[in-house]
Amino acid sequence: MTFLNDNTLDNGLAALKAAADKVYICSAEPATYTAATSTNALGNKNFGAGAVFPSAIAAGSPSGRKLDSAAITDGSVTATGTATHDATVTSGSSRLEIAQALSASQAVTSGNVFTRTAQTVRLPNLGG
Amino acid sequence: MSLSQNRKGDRLELDGGRFRVEAGPALKRAKATETLLSNDQTAEHYQHGLPDAKGEEITLGQHFHYLDYLNPYVFYLYEKVDVDPSDPDSPYHVPEGSVTLRDDNVDVSKYTYVYEERGAFETEDEAVAQAERLAA
C-alpha cells in the first residue's frame, strides 16, 4: 500500500461530507443510484446536504482518516419488506456514495419509522 | 423505434424518464470458496459468515450473491412502473395517519412509482436497444 497524505484522504471525505444528503434502507445491496433510491428502497431519511456527516474529519484507527455520520431517529419506511443494506446518496447528482450491509437484517413495515446508529466511514492509510 | 434520450450525470434517461440506464457492478451468483472470497477476487466485505448482496449469510461451499466491483461494470436497465400507496395489498401502502406522513416530507414518504430492473447488459447500447424493444 502507498502512503497518502492526510490532505488527500481528507479531500475525499470532504467531498462526501459536503454532498451526501439522504440515507436509504434497502432490500438488497444496491448496484446503482436507481437501485438504492427506488428499485430496492424500503425507506429513507432526508438530512439535507452536509448533514448526513455533521462531524469533523478526524484521525481514523488504526490508520487513515474518518468521518462519522449522524444517527437516524426518524427515518420513513416507504415499503414493506426486509431491510438488509443501507445506502448513502447525493440526490442532486444522482450519485450512490456508500452501500453497506446492516449489522442485522430487519423486517420493516410501510408507514413506520426506522432508526439507525451513527456510522463511521474510514479511508485507511499505511497500517491498514 | 428510437426513444428520446437525456443524460443526467452518469445516468441515461429514455422516453421522458420511462427508462433509465445506469452503470454498476454486475450481480453474480457463485459457490463460496476461499479463493473466490479472497480480496483479489471479490470485494473485501464478502466473507464467510457475513451478508451477501441479498443479505443472506455467506457460507463456504454454498452459493451466494455478490456485486462484482472488481471487473468492468455492466449497464442496468430500469423501467418506471406505477404503484398505488392507497392499495392495502401493495408493499408501498402507507396507512393514513402514519407517523411518516409528515407535511414537510410527503415527497419521500409515499411512492407513486418505482423503477423495476429489466436486465443488465455489457454495453449501454444494448440496454438502450432492449428499452426500445420493450417500448415497441
mmCIF file of C-alpha atoms in Angstrom, chain A residues 22 24 27-35 37-39 41 44 74-80 84-85 94 101-102 105 110-113, chain B residues 11 20 22-25 45-46 51-55 67 69 76 78 91-95 98-100 102 105 108-109 111 114-115 117:
data_model
loop_
_atom_site.group_PDB
_atom_site.id
_atom_site.type_symbol
_atom_site.label_atom_id
_atom_site.label_comp_id
_atom_site.label_asym_id
_atom_site.label_seq_id
_atom_site.Cartn_x
_atom_site.Cartn_y
_atom_site.Cartn_z
ATOM 1 C CA LYS A 22 -30.041 11.085 2.044
ATOM 2 C CA TYR A 24 -31.920 4.738 2.263
ATOM 3 C CA SER A 27 -33.865 -4.915 0.425
ATOM 4 C CA ALA A 28 -30.537 -5.836 -1.226
ATOM 5 C CA GLU A 29 -27.104 -4.338 -1.846
ATOM 6 C CA PRO A 30 -27.718 -1.623 -4.452
ATOM 7 C CA ALA A 31 -25.513 -1.557 -7.543
ATOM 8 C CA THR A 32 -26.709 1.841 -8.750
ATOM 9 C CA TYR A 33 -28.327 5.060 -7.575
ATOM 10 C CA THR A 34 -31.672 3.953 -9.014
ATOM 11 C CA ALA A 35 -31.462 0.614 -7.203
ATOM 12 C CA THR A 37 -33.406 5.023 -4.180
ATOM 13 C CA SER A 38 -36.192 3.151 -5.959
ATOM 14 C CA THR A 39 -35.834 -0.500 -7.013
ATOM 15 C CA ALA A 41 -35.588 1.120 -1.458
ATOM 16 C CA ASN A 44 -35.233 6.877 3.639
ATOM 17 C CA ASP A 74 -36.985 9.241 12.397
ATOM 18 C CA GLY A 75 -36.453 7.616 9.006
ATOM 19 C CA SER A 76 -39.581 6.974 6.917
ATOM 20 C CA VAL A 77 -40.351 3.384 5.934
ATOM 21 C CA THR A 78 -41.860 3.613 2.444
ATOM 22 C CA ALA A 79 -42.347 -0.068 1.589
ATOM 23 C CA THR A 80 -42.896 -3.285 3.496
ATOM 24 C CA THR A 84 -30.575 -5.851 4.572
ATOM 25 C CA HIS A 85 -28.438 -2.900 3.433
ATOM 26 C CA SER A 94 -27.888 11.066 -8.628
ATOM 27 C CA ALA A 101 -24.836 -4.311 4.868
ATOM 28 C CA LEU A 102 -26.809 -3.612 8.017
ATOM 29 C CA SER A 105 -31.496 -7.801 8.642
ATOM 30 C CA SER A 110 -44.524 0.838 5.391
ATOM 31 C CA GLY A 111 -45.639 3.856 7.353
ATOM 32 C CA ASN A 112 -43.431 3.127 10.352
ATOM 33 C CA VAL A 113 -40.248 4.844 11.452
ATOM 34 C CA ARG B 11 -27.401 8.094 -15.862
ATOM 35 C CA ARG B 20 -33.166 4.576 -17.029
ATOM 36 C CA GLU B 22 -27.115 3.179 -15.272
ATOM 37 C CA ALA B 23 -23.701 1.542 -14.907
ATOM 38 C CA GLY B 24 -22.915 -0.578 -11.880
ATOM 39 C CA PRO B 25 -21.185 -3.758 -10.736
ATOM 40 C CA HIS B 45 -16.880 -7.255 2.581
ATOM 41 C CA TYR B 46 -17.832 -10.652 1.140
ATOM 42 C CA PRO B 51 -24.075 -10.947 4.497
ATOM 43 C CA ASP B 52 -24.010 -11.370 0.729
ATOM 44 C CA ALA B 53 -25.538 -8.903 -1.736
ATOM 45 C CA LYS B 54 -29.021 -10.165 -0.906
ATOM 46 C CA GLY B 55 -28.489 -10.074 2.837
ATOM 47 C CA LEU B 67 -21.673 -7.475 -6.772
ATOM 48 C CA TYR B 69 -16.850 -4.457 -8.179
ATOM 49 C CA TYR B 76 -28.632 -1.879 -15.798
ATOM 50 C CA TYR B 78 -34.835 0.087 -15.326
ATOM 51 C CA PRO B 91 -45.959 -3.195 -0.248
ATOM 52 C CA TYR B 92 -45.928 0.568 -0.874
ATOM 53 C CA HIS B 93 -49.177 1.120 1.014
ATOM 54 C CA VAL B 94 -48.810 3.898 3.553
ATOM 55 C CA PRO B 95 -51.658 3.892 6.087
ATOM 56 C CA SER B 98 -48.945 7.163 9.571
ATOM 57 C CA VAL B 99 -46.272 8.946 11.579
ATOM 58 C CA THR B 100 -44.099 9.096 8.477
ATOM 59 C CA ARG B 102 -45.278 14.453 7.760
ATOM 60 C CA ASN B 105 -41.750 15.170 3.943
ATOM 61 C CA VAL B 108 -40.147 10.955 0.266
ATOM 62 C CA SER B 109 -42.625 9.082 2.447
ATOM 63 C CA TYR B 111 -44.133 6.344 -3.539
ATOM 64 C CA VAL B 114 -40.791 2.770 -8.707
ATOM 65 C CA TYR B 115 -38.137 1.682 -11.184
ATOM 66 C CA GLU B 117 -34.958 -3.726 -13.228
#
